[in-house]
Amino acid sequence: MKNTTVLISGASIAGPALAYWLERHGCTVTVVEKAPALRPGGQAVDFKGPAHMTVLARMGILDEVRRRQTGGHDTDLIDADGRTRAVIPGAFTGGEIEISRGDLAALLYERTAGRCEYVFGDSITSLTETAGGVHVTFERGAPRTFDLVVGADGIHSNVRRLAFGPEADYVRFLGHYYALADIAAAGPAVRSVMYNEPGRMVSLWGNKASAFFVFASEPLEYDRWDPDQQKRLLARAYEGARWQVPEIVAALSGASEFYLDSISRVEIDHYARGRVVLVGDAAYGNTLGGFGTGLAVVGAYVLAGELAAAGGDHRTAFRRYEEQLRGYAKVARKGNAGPFLAPPTQARITMRNQMFKRRLLLKSMLWTADRFASGIDLADYPAPPSR
């Protein structure tokens, strides 16, 4: 492993988590990220169950994640007059530990930046596999050759597109979009609130962002790097909405952070092709499915561990990695958070709200989520050399 050079595309969660383990197993790691810097803020992410906790503990960050946790908060489900109709308990959305995505990304970066090379503001433009490696060209940097390339660049993975084929072949749109906005109008609050109309949802002060939106839609054409265009799309989607929605939408123009994307699911038969492999949402993403971050850190641990166990033999390691993760990641191949967060009819909204008043049903759902999160037996991989 000591002579293995690895390029990782993506510096959010899966990329730095993988960099952490690969470097400790003796690899020389470069992480390339299209954004000019780490992206702060964003939605809260959560961990649950012994598998997640074991990986965080083995990384030596469990205590720090707990220290930075945001804590799961109850959410009032309200009507157009602001009256509470039901309450979503914090345990339902926050898992055992909830932390800001930006805080988690910063923590992983802090643990790896001194030992791994990070290149921000650049992106891969081509991948050409040779007998001894992968020749990589970049938008800005000079071409380089690496032993292995990893796509840890999310559900819209550039590496997957270059190595496997067009996104349309592997990503299924699930009929909804979501948006996150840090808006001053939201302000601090004691409790989170969620308001629904058929096919539309707005949440304030929630565990996703200051303002969190989900709406049903046909596929939309827009520039993923143009937030102003995205804000206009969102405003059109919420025309005529009641409650405080007009004021919230008006406040988007001053949002310090804004992000819009589709609710989609990755459907791919294999996680690797030659010397290129996918991890995290690039391989098994399901937007807002509630398991993405846990899958990312567990997947990174298993991928690096299998490479170490195989002595750097990527064919053997990639096969074993897929065998380990395929069953565990099956939860990401099911479900669609869109109709749950933004039910299509008023009757469905009422049914969803009533569910949270039935303690036995809620307890069963929480138990099922915990069972999925714990559905993997983590191997004891060769101990990384002392550093």
mmCIF file of C-alpha atoms in Angstrom:
data_model
loop_
_atom_site.group_PDB
_atom_site.id
_atom_site.type_symbol
_atom_site.label_atom_id
_atom_site.label_comp_id
_atom_site.label_asym_id
_atom_site.label_seq_id
_atom_site.Cartn_x
_atom_site.Cartn_y
_atom_site.Cartn_z
ATOM 1 C CA MET A 1 0.000 0.000 0.000
ATOM 2 C CA LYS A 2 2.919 2.399 0.615
ATOM 3 C CA ASN A 3 3.405 3.091 -3.090
ATOM 4 C CA THR A 4 -0.289 3.448 -3.890
ATOM 5 C CA THR A 5 -1.327 6.893 -5.097
ATOM 6 C CA VAL A 6 -5.040 7.653 -4.906
ATOM 7 C CA LEU A 7 -7.017 10.567 -6.299
ATOM 8 C CA ILE A 8 -10.329 11.255 -4.565
ATOM 9 C CA SER A 9 -12.864 13.552 -6.193
ATOM 10 C CA GLY A 10 -15.010 15.301 -3.587
ATOM 11 C CA ALA A 11 -14.198 16.987 -0.266
ATOM 12 C CA SER A 12 -17.528 16.790 1.545
ATOM 13 C CA ILE A 13 -17.926 13.711 3.781
ATOM 14 C CA ALA A 14 -17.099 10.482 1.933
ATOM 15 C CA GLY A 15 -13.915 11.906 0.360
ATOM 16 C CA PRO A 16 -12.153 13.130 3.522
ATOM 17 C CA ALA A 17 -13.363 10.063 5.465
ATOM 18 C CA LEU A 18 -11.746 7.804 2.859
ATOM 19 C CA ALA A 19 -8.621 9.985 2.773
ATOM 20 C CA TYR A 20 -8.294 9.535 6.532
ATOM 21 C CA TRP A 21 -8.141 5.748 6.299
ATOM 22 C CA LEU A 22 -6.137 5.465 3.071
ATOM 23 C CA GLU A 23 -3.366 7.736 4.333
ATOM 24 C CA ARG A 24 -3.102 5.718 7.530
ATOM 25 C CA HIS A 25 -2.808 2.540 5.495
ATOM 26 C CA GLY A 26 0.178 4.016 3.658
ATOM 27 C CA CYS A 27 -1.355 5.598 0.563
ATOM 28 C CA THR A 28 -0.423 8.949 -0.897
ATOM 29 C CA VAL A 29 -3.759 10.745 -1.200
ATOM 30 C CA THR A 30 -4.869 13.740 -3.251
ATOM 31 C CA VAL A 31 -8.378 15.173 -2.871
ATOM 32 C CA VAL A 32 -9.720 17.420 -5.632
ATOM 33 C CA GLU A 33 -12.807 19.563 -5.052
ATOM 34 C CA LYS A 34 -14.625 21.749 -7.594
ATOM 35 C CA ALA A 35 -15.738 24.291 -4.987
ATOM 36 C CA PRO A 36 -13.182 26.956 -4.047
ATOM 37 C CA ALA A 37 -13.273 25.956 -0.363
ATOM 38 C CA LEU A 38 -15.089 23.743 2.093
ATOM 39 C CA ARG A 39 -18.813 24.460 2.002
ATOM 40 C CA PRO A 40 -20.021 25.544 5.451
ATOM 41 C CA GLY A 41 -23.472 25.076 6.917
ATOM 42 C CA GLY A 42 -25.938 22.920 5.049
ATOM 43 C CA GLN A 43 -28.378 20.429 6.438
ATOM 44 C CA ALA A 44 -27.851 18.496 9.623
ATOM 45 C CA VAL A 45 -26.733 14.888 9.197
ATOM 46 C CA ASP A 46 -27.061 12.092 11.703
ATOM 47 C CA PHE A 47 -25.607 8.817 12.877
ATOM 48 C CA LYS A 48 -27.367 5.915 14.517
ATOM 49 C CA GLY A 49 -26.572 2.387 15.614
ATOM 50 C CA PRO A 50 -23.392 0.502 16.545
ATOM 51 C CA ALA A 51 -21.921 0.358 13.020
ATOM 52 C CA HIS A 52 -21.870 4.146 12.683
ATOM 53 C CA MET A 53 -20.577 4.645 16.217
ATOM 54 C CA THR A 54 -17.862 2.016 15.781
ATOM 55 C CA VAL A 55 -16.444 3.692 12.671
ATOM 56 C CA LEU A 56 -16.528 7.150 14.279
ATOM 57 C CA ALA A 57 -14.803 5.743 17.358
ATOM 58 C CA ARG A 58 -12.119 3.984 15.292
ATOM 59 C CA MET A 59 -11.475 7.271 13.513
ATOM 60 C CA GLY A 60 -11.036 8.922 16.899
ATOM 61 C CA ILE A 61 -13.720 11.536 16.238
ATOM 62 C CA LEU A 62 -16.750 10.193 18.086
ATOM 63 C CA ASP A 63 -16.270 12.441 21.121
ATOM 64 C CA GLU A 64 -15.714 15.491 18.929
ATOM 65 C CA VAL A 65 -18.810 14.733 16.849
ATOM 66 C CA ARG A 66 -20.782 14.512 20.072
ATOM 67 C CA ARG A 67 -19.311 17.799 21.252
ATOM 68 C CA ARG A 68 -20.373 19.549 18.036
ATOM 69 C CA GLN A 69 -23.785 17.899 17.770
ATOM 70 C CA THR A 70 -26.778 20.121 17.156
ATOM 71 C CA GLY A 71 -29.196 17.859 18.988
ATOM 72 C CA GLY A 72 -32.448 16.564 17.521
ATOM 73 C CA HIS A 73 -35.325 18.993 18.025
ATOM 74 C CA ASP A 74 -39.048 18.325 17.936
ATOM 75 C CA THR A 75 -40.905 19.815 14.962
ATOM 76 C CA ASP A 76 -44.456 21.161 15.137
ATOM 77 C CA LEU A 77 -46.593 20.273 12.117
ATOM 78 C CA ILE A 78 -48.784 23.354 11.684
ATOM 79 C CA ASP A 79 -51.717 24.503 9.567
ATOM 80 C CA ALA A 80 -52.134 27.775 7.672
ATOM 81 C CA ASP A 81 -53.148 29.541 10.904
ATOM 82 C CA GLY A 82 -49.996 28.376 12.703
ATOM 83 C CA ARG A 83 -51.851 25.874 14.907
ATOM 84 C CA THR A 84 -49.982 22.684 15.840
ATOM 85 C CA ARG A 85 -51.613 19.552 14.403
ATOM 86 C CA ALA A 86 -48.936 17.017 15.371
ATOM 87 C CA VAL A 87 -45.324 16.841 16.521
ATOM 88 C CA ILE A 88 -42.391 15.040 14.902
ATOM 89 C CA PRO A 89 -40.069 13.955 17.735
ATOM 90 C CA GLY A 90 -36.426 14.877 17.375
ATOM 91 C CA ALA A 91 -35.414 11.224 17.585
ATOM 92 C CA PHE A 92 -37.221 10.598 14.290
ATOM 93 C CA THR A 93 -35.092 13.059 12.298
ATOM 94 C CA GLY A 94 -31.941 13.403 14.376
ATOM 95 C CA GLY A 95 -30.783 9.834 15.000
ATOM 96 C CA GLU A 96 -28.513 9.264 17.999
ATOM 97 C CA ILE A 97 -26.131 12.060 17.058
ATOM 98 C CA GLU A 98 -26.957 14.994 14.805
ATOM 99 C CA ILE A 99 -24.314 17.381 13.492
ATOM 100 C CA SER A 100 -24.178 20.092 10.847
ATOM 101 C CA ARG A 101 -22.864 18.749 7.545
ATOM 102 C CA GLY A 102 -20.463 21.685 7.384
ATOM 103 C CA ASP A 103 -19.135 20.985 10.883
ATOM 104 C CA LEU A 104 -18.590 17.319 10.060
ATOM 105 C CA ALA A 105 -16.813 18.176 6.802
ATOM 106 C CA ALA A 106 -14.561 20.641 8.645
ATOM 107 C CA LEU A 107 -13.762 18.046 11.308
ATOM 108 C CA LEU A 108 -12.761 15.456 8.706
ATOM 109 C CA TYR A 109 -10.713 18.043 6.833
ATOM 110 C CA GLU A 110 -8.879 19.013 10.021
ATOM 111 C CA ARG A 111 -7.933 15.359 10.548
ATOM 112 C CA THR A 112 -6.548 14.911 7.021
ATOM 113 C CA ALA A 113 -5.300 18.248 5.634
ATOM 114 C CA GLY A 114 -1.843 17.909 7.171
ATOM 115 C CA ARG A 115 -1.254 14.455 5.681
ATOM 116 C CA CYS A 116 -3.168 14.589 2.377
ATOM 117 C CA GLU A 117 -3.022 16.985 -0.560
ATOM 118 C CA TYR A 118 -6.201 19.042 -1.098
ATOM 119 C CA VAL A 119 -6.779 20.870 -4.382
ATOM 120 C CA PHE A 120 -9.772 23.240 -4.308
ATOM 121 C CA GLY A 121 -11.284 25.032 -7.277
ATOM 122 C CA ASP A 122 -10.490 22.300 -9.782
ATOM 123 C CA SER A 123 -12.241 19.341 -11.377
ATOM 124 C CA ILE A 124 -11.411 16.218 -13.367
ATOM 125 C CA THR A 125 -12.011 16.479 -17.123
ATOM 126 C CA SER A 126 -10.906 13.036 -18.326
ATOM 127 C CA LEU A 127 -9.877 9.610 -17.072
ATOM 128 C CA THR A 128 -7.777 7.284 -19.203
ATOM 129 C CA GLU A 129 -6.856 3.926 -17.724
ATOM 130 C CA THR A 130 -3.496 2.434 -18.646
ATOM 131 C CA ALA A 131 -1.776 -0.773 -17.648
ATOM 132 C CA GLY A 132 -0.213 0.889 -14.617
ATOM 133 C CA GLY A 133 -2.666 3.567 -13.536
ATOM 134 C CA VAL A 134 -5.191 6.217 -14.486
ATOM 135 C CA HIS A 135 -4.102 9.255 -16.464
ATOM 136 C CA VAL A 136 -6.140 12.231 -15.248
ATOM 137 C CA THR A 137 -6.593 15.665 -16.776
ATOM 138 C CA PHE A 138 -8.028 18.644 -14.899
ATOM 139 C CA GLU A 139 -9.806 21.897 -15.686
ATOM 140 C CA ARG A 140 -6.908 23.909 -14.260
ATOM 141 C CA GLY A 141 -4.108 21.718 -12.979
ATOM 142 C CA ALA A 142 -1.518 19.815 -14.976
ATOM 143 C CA PRO A 143 -2.269 16.197 -15.964
ATOM 144 C CA ARG A 144 -1.224 13.526 -13.479
ATOM 145 C CA THR A 145 -1.293 9.742 -13.182
ATOM 146 C CA PHE A 146 -2.628 7.868 -10.147
ATOM 147 C CA ASP A 147 -2.849 4.212 -9.238
ATOM 148 C CA LEU A 148 -6.528 4.537 -8.307
ATOM 149 C CA VAL A 149 -9.311 7.137 -8.672
ATOM 150 C CA VAL A 150 -12.291 7.388 -6.339
ATOM 151 C CA GLY A 151 -15.545 9.194 -7.029
ATOM 152 C CA ALA A 152 -16.736 10.612 -3.705
ATOM 153 C CA ASP A 153 -18.403 13.536 -5.441
ATOM 154 C CA GLY A 154 -22.054 13.023 -4.640
ATOM 155 C CA ILE A 155 -25.182 11.968 -6.445
ATOM 156 C CA HIS A 156 -24.225 14.041 -9.517
ATOM 157 C CA SER A 157 -20.770 12.430 -9.582
ATOM 158 C CA ASN A 158 -18.407 13.699 -12.250
ATOM 159 C CA VAL A 159 -16.188 10.624 -11.836
ATOM 160 C CA ARG A 160 -19.155 8.303 -12.371
ATOM 161 C CA ARG A 161 -20.070 10.197 -15.538
ATOM 162 C CA LEU A 162 -16.524 9.975 -16.918
ATOM 163 C CA ALA A 163 -15.862 6.343 -15.982
ATOM 164 C CA PHE A 164 -19.309 4.722 -16.194
ATOM 165 C CA GLY A 165 -21.462 6.855 -18.470
ATOM 166 C CA PRO A 166 -24.114 9.613 -18.484
ATOM 167 C CA GLU A 167 -25.882 10.499 -15.253
ATOM 168 C CA ALA A 168 -29.238 9.690 -16.822
ATOM 169 C CA ASP A 169 -28.190 6.023 -16.968
ATOM 170 C CA TYR A 170 -27.640 5.795 -13.213
ATOM 171 C CA VAL A 171 -29.664 8.484 -11.422
ATOM 172 C CA ARG A 172 -33.439 8.230 -11.128
ATOM 173 C CA PHE A 173 -35.388 11.437 -10.471
ATOM 174 C CA LEU A 174 -38.060 10.827 -7.794
ATOM 175 C CA GLY A 175 -40.472 13.628 -8.644
ATOM 176 C CA HIS A 176 -39.461 16.231 -6.057
ATOM 177 C CA TYR A 177 -36.934 18.974 -5.393
ATOM 178 C CA TYR A 178 -35.613 20.337 -2.134
ATOM 179 C CA ALA A 179 -33.916 23.571 -1.143
ATOM 180 C CA LEU A 180 -31.977 24.809 1.873
ATOM 181 C CA ALA A 181 -31.645 28.495 2.713
ATOM 182 C CA ASP A 182 -30.046 30.369 5.584
ATOM 183 C CA ILE A 183 -32.337 33.389 5.762
ATOM 184 C CA ALA A 184 -32.299 36.138 8.357
ATOM 185 C CA ALA A 185 -36.101 36.231 8.415
ATOM 186 C CA ALA A 186 -36.175 32.776 9.976
ATOM 187 C CA GLY A 187 -34.311 33.927 13.076
ATOM 188 C CA PRO A 188 -33.787 31.794 16.177
ATOM 189 C CA ALA A 189 -36.685 29.845 17.594
ATOM 190 C CA VAL A 190 -37.363 27.442 20.422
ATOM 191 C CA ARG A 191 -39.030 24.854 18.183
ATOM 192 C CA SER A 192 -38.989 23.896 14.562
ATOM 193 C CA VAL A 193 -42.176 24.221 12.522
ATOM 194 C CA MET A 194 -43.270 22.529 9.295
ATOM 195 C CA TYR A 195 -46.080 23.736 7.067
ATOM 196 C CA ASN A 196 -47.629 21.706 4.256
ATOM 197 C CA GLU A 197 -49.883 22.252 1.296
ATOM 198 C CA PRO A 198 -50.473 19.482 -1.252
ATOM 199 C CA GLY A 199 -47.155 18.836 -2.963
ATOM 200 C CA ARG A 200 -45.339 21.589 -1.022
ATOM 201 C CA MET A 201 -43.561 21.864 2.323
ATOM 202 C CA VAL A 202 -41.734 24.645 4.149
ATOM 203 C CA SER A 203 -39.914 24.148 7.437
ATOM 204 C CA LEU A 204 -38.346 26.890 9.543
ATOM 205 C CA TRP A 205 -35.552 26.522 12.075
ATOM 206 C CA GLY A 206 -35.467 22.858 11.319
ATOM 207 C CA ASN A 207 -32.606 20.410 11.463
ATOM 208 C CA LYS A 208 -32.037 20.860 7.727
ATOM 209 C CA ALA A 209 -31.424 24.625 7.572
ATOM 210 C CA SER A 210 -32.959 27.910 8.656
ATOM 211 C CA ALA A 211 -35.517 27.323 5.900
ATOM 212 C CA PHE A 212 -36.077 23.958 4.245
ATOM 213 C CA PHE A 213 -38.317 23.399 1.204
ATOM 214 C CA VAL A 214 -39.607 20.272 -0.554
ATOM 215 C CA PHE A 215 -41.947 20.443 -3.555
ATOM 216 C CA ALA A 216 -43.287 18.092 -6.203
ATOM 217 C CA SER A 217 -42.344 18.921 -9.773
ATOM 218 C CA GLU A 218 -41.661 17.636 -13.239
ATOM 219 C CA PRO A 219 -37.921 17.608 -14.084
ATOM 220 C CA LEU A 220 -36.545 21.163 -14.164
ATOM 221 C CA GLU A 221 -33.805 22.540 -16.362
ATOM 222 C CA TYR A 222 -31.456 24.892 -14.513
ATOM 223 C CA ASP A 223 -27.814 25.725 -13.919
ATOM 224 C CA ARG A 224 -26.626 23.916 -10.795
ATOM 225 C CA TRP A 225 -24.100 26.706 -10.198
ATOM 226 C CA ASP A 226 -26.548 29.629 -10.525
ATOM 227 C CA PRO A 227 -28.302 30.208 -7.168
ATOM 228 C CA ASP A 228 -30.206 33.250 -8.427
ATOM 229 C CA GLN A 229 -31.857 31.189 -11.157
ATOM 230 C CA GLN A 230 -32.642 28.481 -8.605
ATOM 231 C CA LYS A 231 -34.266 31.019 -6.258
ATOM 232 C CA ARG A 232 -36.543 32.138 -9.069
ATOM 233 C CA LEU A 233 -37.551 28.521 -9.737
ATOM 234 C CA LEU A 234 -38.325 28.055 -6.060
ATOM 235 C CA ALA A 235 -40.389 31.237 -5.913
ATOM 236 C CA ARG A 236 -42.515 30.055 -8.848
ATOM 237 C CA ALA A 237 -43.048 26.680 -7.194
ATOM 238 C CA TYR A 238 -44.511 28.393 -4.111
ATOM 239 C CA GLU A 239 -46.734 30.968 -5.782
ATOM 240 C CA GLY A 240 -50.096 31.283 -4.021
ATOM 241 C CA ALA A 241 -48.964 29.472 -0.865
ATOM 242 C CA ARG A 242 -50.458 30.500 2.474
ATOM 243 C CA TRP A 243 -49.148 30.845 6.040
ATOM 244 C CA GLN A 244 -45.840 32.819 6.098
ATOM 245 C CA VAL A 245 -44.597 31.341 2.832
ATOM 246 C CA PRO A 246 -44.709 34.616 0.786
ATOM 247 C CA GLU A 247 -42.513 36.361 3.389
ATOM 248 C CA ILE A 248 -40.119 33.433 3.563
ATOM 249 C CA VAL A 249 -39.761 33.285 -0.225
ATOM 250 C CA ALA A 250 -39.219 37.058 -0.365
ATOM 251 C CA ALA A 251 -36.367 36.686 2.127
ATOM 252 C CA LEU A 252 -34.499 34.300 -0.191
ATOM 253 C CA SER A 253 -32.882 37.222 -2.009
ATOM 254 C CA GLY A 254 -30.791 37.883 1.102
ATOM 255 C CA ALA A 255 -29.982 34.259 1.924
ATOM 256 C CA SER A 256 -26.374 33.853 3.026
ATOM 257 C CA GLU A 257 -26.432 30.214 1.930
ATOM 258 C CA PHE A 258 -28.731 28.615 -0.650
ATOM 259 C CA TYR A 259 -28.825 25.195 -2.270
ATOM 260 C CA LEU A 260 -31.399 23.507 -4.510
ATOM 261 C CA ASP A 261 -31.318 19.983 -5.920
ATOM 262 C CA SER A 262 -33.523 17.116 -7.000
ATOM 263 C CA ILE A 263 -34.596 14.240 -4.802
ATOM 264 C CA SER A 264 -33.060 11.359 -6.713
ATOM 265 C CA ARG A 265 -31.687 7.867 -6.228
ATOM 266 C CA VAL A 266 -28.567 6.221 -7.663
ATOM 267 C CA GLU A 267 -29.210 2.865 -9.312
ATOM 268 C CA ILE A 268 -25.981 1.179 -10.405
ATOM 269 C CA ASP A 269 -25.020 -2.486 -10.732
ATOM 270 C CA HIS A 270 -21.350 -2.189 -9.743
ATOM 271 C CA TYR A 271 -19.395 0.331 -7.715
ATOM 272 C CA ALA A 272 -16.121 -0.110 -9.607
ATOM 273 C CA ARG A 273 -14.849 -0.144 -13.153
ATOM 274 C CA GLY A 274 -11.189 -0.955 -13.644
ATOM 275 C CA ARG A 275 -9.124 1.276 -11.361
ATOM 276 C CA VAL A 276 -12.023 3.650 -10.666
ATOM 277 C CA VAL A 277 -14.403 3.112 -7.734
ATOM 278 C CA LEU A 278 -17.348 5.008 -6.228
ATOM 279 C CA VAL A 279 -18.135 5.634 -2.561
ATOM 280 C CA GLY A 280 -20.900 7.463 -0.719
ATOM 281 C CA ASP A 281 -23.734 9.133 -2.623
ATOM 282 C CA ALA A 282 -21.936 8.625 -5.936
ATOM 283 C CA ALA A 283 -22.494 4.877 -5.522
ATOM 284 C CA TYR A 284 -25.588 4.516 -3.321
ATOM 285 C CA GLY A 285 -27.170 7.921 -2.821
ATOM 286 C CA ASN A 286 -30.857 8.472 -2.048
ATOM 287 C CA THR A 287 -31.549 12.146 -1.364
ATOM 288 C CA LEU A 288 -32.920 12.894 2.125
ATOM 289 C CA GLY A 289 -33.208 9.166 2.738
ATOM 290 C CA GLY A 290 -31.731 9.517 6.210
ATOM 291 C CA PHE A 291 -28.834 7.093 5.753
ATOM 292 C CA GLY A 292 -26.467 8.868 3.351
ATOM 293 C CA THR A 293 -23.856 10.144 5.800
ATOM 294 C CA GLY A 294 -23.708 6.879 7.735
ATOM 295 C CA LEU A 295 -23.333 4.946 4.490
ATOM 296 C CA ALA A 296 -20.562 7.316 3.415
ATOM 297 C CA VAL A 297 -18.394 6.897 6.514
ATOM 298 C CA VAL A 298 -18.974 3.137 6.722
ATOM 299 C CA GLY A 299 -18.327 2.752 2.981
ATOM 300 C CA ALA A 300 -15.074 4.714 3.267
ATOM 301 C CA TYR A 301 -13.936 2.530 6.170
ATOM 302 C CA VAL A 302 -14.724 -0.699 4.300
ATOM 303 C CA LEU A 303 -13.173 0.410 1.002
ATOM 304 C CA ALA A 304 -9.902 1.477 2.624
ATOM 305 C CA GLY A 305 -9.859 -1.620 4.827
ATOM 306 C CA GLU A 306 -10.353 -3.967 1.900
ATOM 307 C CA LEU A 307 -7.546 -2.274 -0.025
ATOM 308 C CA ALA A 308 -5.272 -2.738 2.972
ATOM 309 C CA ALA A 309 -6.337 -6.361 3.465
ATOM 310 C CA ALA A 310 -5.655 -7.063 -0.221
ATOM 311 C CA GLY A 311 -2.257 -5.370 -0.104
ATOM 312 C CA GLY A 312 -3.403 -2.808 -2.657
ATOM 313 C CA ASP A 313 -4.800 -5.369 -5.129
ATOM 314 C CA HIS A 314 -7.668 -3.189 -6.340
ATOM 315 C CA ARG A 315 -9.519 -5.951 -8.198
ATOM 316 C CA THR A 316 -9.841 -8.078 -5.065
ATOM 317 C CA ALA A 317 -10.466 -5.087 -2.813
ATOM 318 C CA PHE A 318 -13.169 -3.550 -4.991
ATOM 319 C CA ARG A 319 -14.974 -6.883 -5.268
ATOM 320 C CA ARG A 320 -14.933 -7.404 -1.496
ATOM 321 C CA TYR A 321 -15.966 -3.799 -0.872
ATOM 322 C CA GLU A 322 -19.003 -4.255 -3.083
ATOM 323 C CA GLU A 323 -19.881 -7.565 -1.431
ATOM 324 C CA GLN A 324 -19.786 -5.848 1.967
ATOM 325 C CA LEU A 325 -21.726 -2.732 0.979
ATOM 326 C CA ARG A 326 -24.277 -4.049 -1.491
ATOM 327 C CA GLY A 327 -26.538 -5.545 1.158
ATOM 328 C CA TYR A 328 -25.948 -2.764 3.671
ATOM 329 C CA ALA A 329 -26.738 -0.042 1.145
ATOM 330 C CA LYS A 330 -29.985 -1.689 0.033
ATOM 331 C CA VAL A 331 -31.914 0.775 2.223
ATOM 332 C CA ALA A 332 -30.756 3.506 -0.174
ATOM 333 C CA ARG A 333 -32.299 1.630 -3.098
ATOM 334 C CA LYS A 334 -35.757 1.978 -1.586
ATOM 335 C CA GLY A 335 -37.988 4.770 -0.480
ATOM 336 C CA ASN A 336 -38.667 8.323 -1.557
ATOM 337 C CA ALA A 337 -38.676 11.091 1.048
ATOM 338 C CA GLY A 338 -40.590 13.472 -1.253
ATOM 339 C CA PRO A 339 -44.169 12.189 -0.762
ATOM 340 C CA PHE A 340 -43.576 11.877 2.983
ATOM 341 C CA LEU A 341 -42.283 15.433 3.413
ATOM 342 C CA ALA A 342 -44.649 16.953 0.830
ATOM 343 C CA PRO A 343 -47.715 14.671 0.555
ATOM 344 C CA PRO A 344 -49.659 15.108 -2.711
ATOM 345 C CA THR A 345 -53.113 15.716 -1.200
ATOM 346 C CA GLN A 346 -54.589 17.221 1.941
ATOM 347 C CA ALA A 347 -55.847 13.782 2.935
ATOM 348 C CA ARG A 348 -52.309 12.406 2.718
ATOM 349 C CA ILE A 349 -51.020 15.328 4.790
ATOM 350 C CA THR A 350 -53.571 14.495 7.481
ATOM 351 C CA MET A 351 -52.667 10.801 7.386
ATOM 352 C CA ARG A 352 -48.964 11.605 7.708
ATOM 353 C CA ASN A 353 -49.632 13.900 10.661
ATOM 354 C CA GLN A 354 -51.775 11.300 12.385
ATOM 355 C CA MET A 355 -48.924 8.807 12.177
ATOM 356 C CA PHE A 356 -46.941 10.865 14.656
ATOM 357 C CA LYS A 357 -49.746 10.553 17.191
ATOM 358 C CA ARG A 358 -49.510 6.749 17.163
ATOM 359 C CA ARG A 359 -46.684 5.847 19.484
ATOM 360 C CA LEU A 360 -46.476 2.160 18.628
ATOM 361 C CA LEU A 361 -46.264 2.875 14.890
ATOM 362 C CA LEU A 362 -43.631 5.560 15.459
ATOM 363 C CA LYS A 363 -41.635 3.265 17.717
ATOM 364 C CA SER A 364 -41.725 0.579 15.024
ATOM 365 C CA MET A 365 -40.460 3.002 12.386
ATOM 366 C CA LEU A 366 -37.585 4.099 14.626
ATOM 367 C CA TRP A 367 -36.694 0.464 15.324
ATOM 368 C CA THR A 368 -36.668 -0.298 11.594
ATOM 369 C CA ALA A 369 -34.372 2.641 10.881
ATOM 370 C CA ASP A 370 -31.959 1.544 13.605
ATOM 371 C CA ARG A 371 -31.972 -2.021 12.253
ATOM 372 C CA PHE A 372 -31.041 -0.847 8.757
ATOM 373 C CA ALA A 373 -28.277 1.387 10.125
ATOM 374 C CA SER A 374 -26.812 -1.579 12.027
ATOM 375 C CA GLY A 375 -27.113 -4.097 9.200
ATOM 376 C CA ILE A 376 -23.412 -4.773 8.622
ATOM 377 C CA ASP A 377 -20.734 -6.750 10.452
ATOM 378 C CA LEU A 378 -17.647 -4.572 10.337
ATOM 379 C CA ALA A 379 -14.443 -6.483 9.658
ATOM 380 C CA ASP A 380 -11.297 -5.989 11.729
ATOM 381 C CA TYR A 381 -8.942 -4.767 9.056
ATOM 382 C CA PRO A 382 -5.145 -4.644 9.416
ATOM 383 C CA ALA A 383 -4.267 -1.968 11.945
ATOM 384 C CA PRO A 384 -2.902 1.186 10.287
ATOM 385 C CA PRO A 385 0.730 1.941 11.105
ATOM 386 C CA SER A 386 1.307 4.269 14.045
ATOM 387 C CA ARG A 387 1.644 7.909 13.069
#
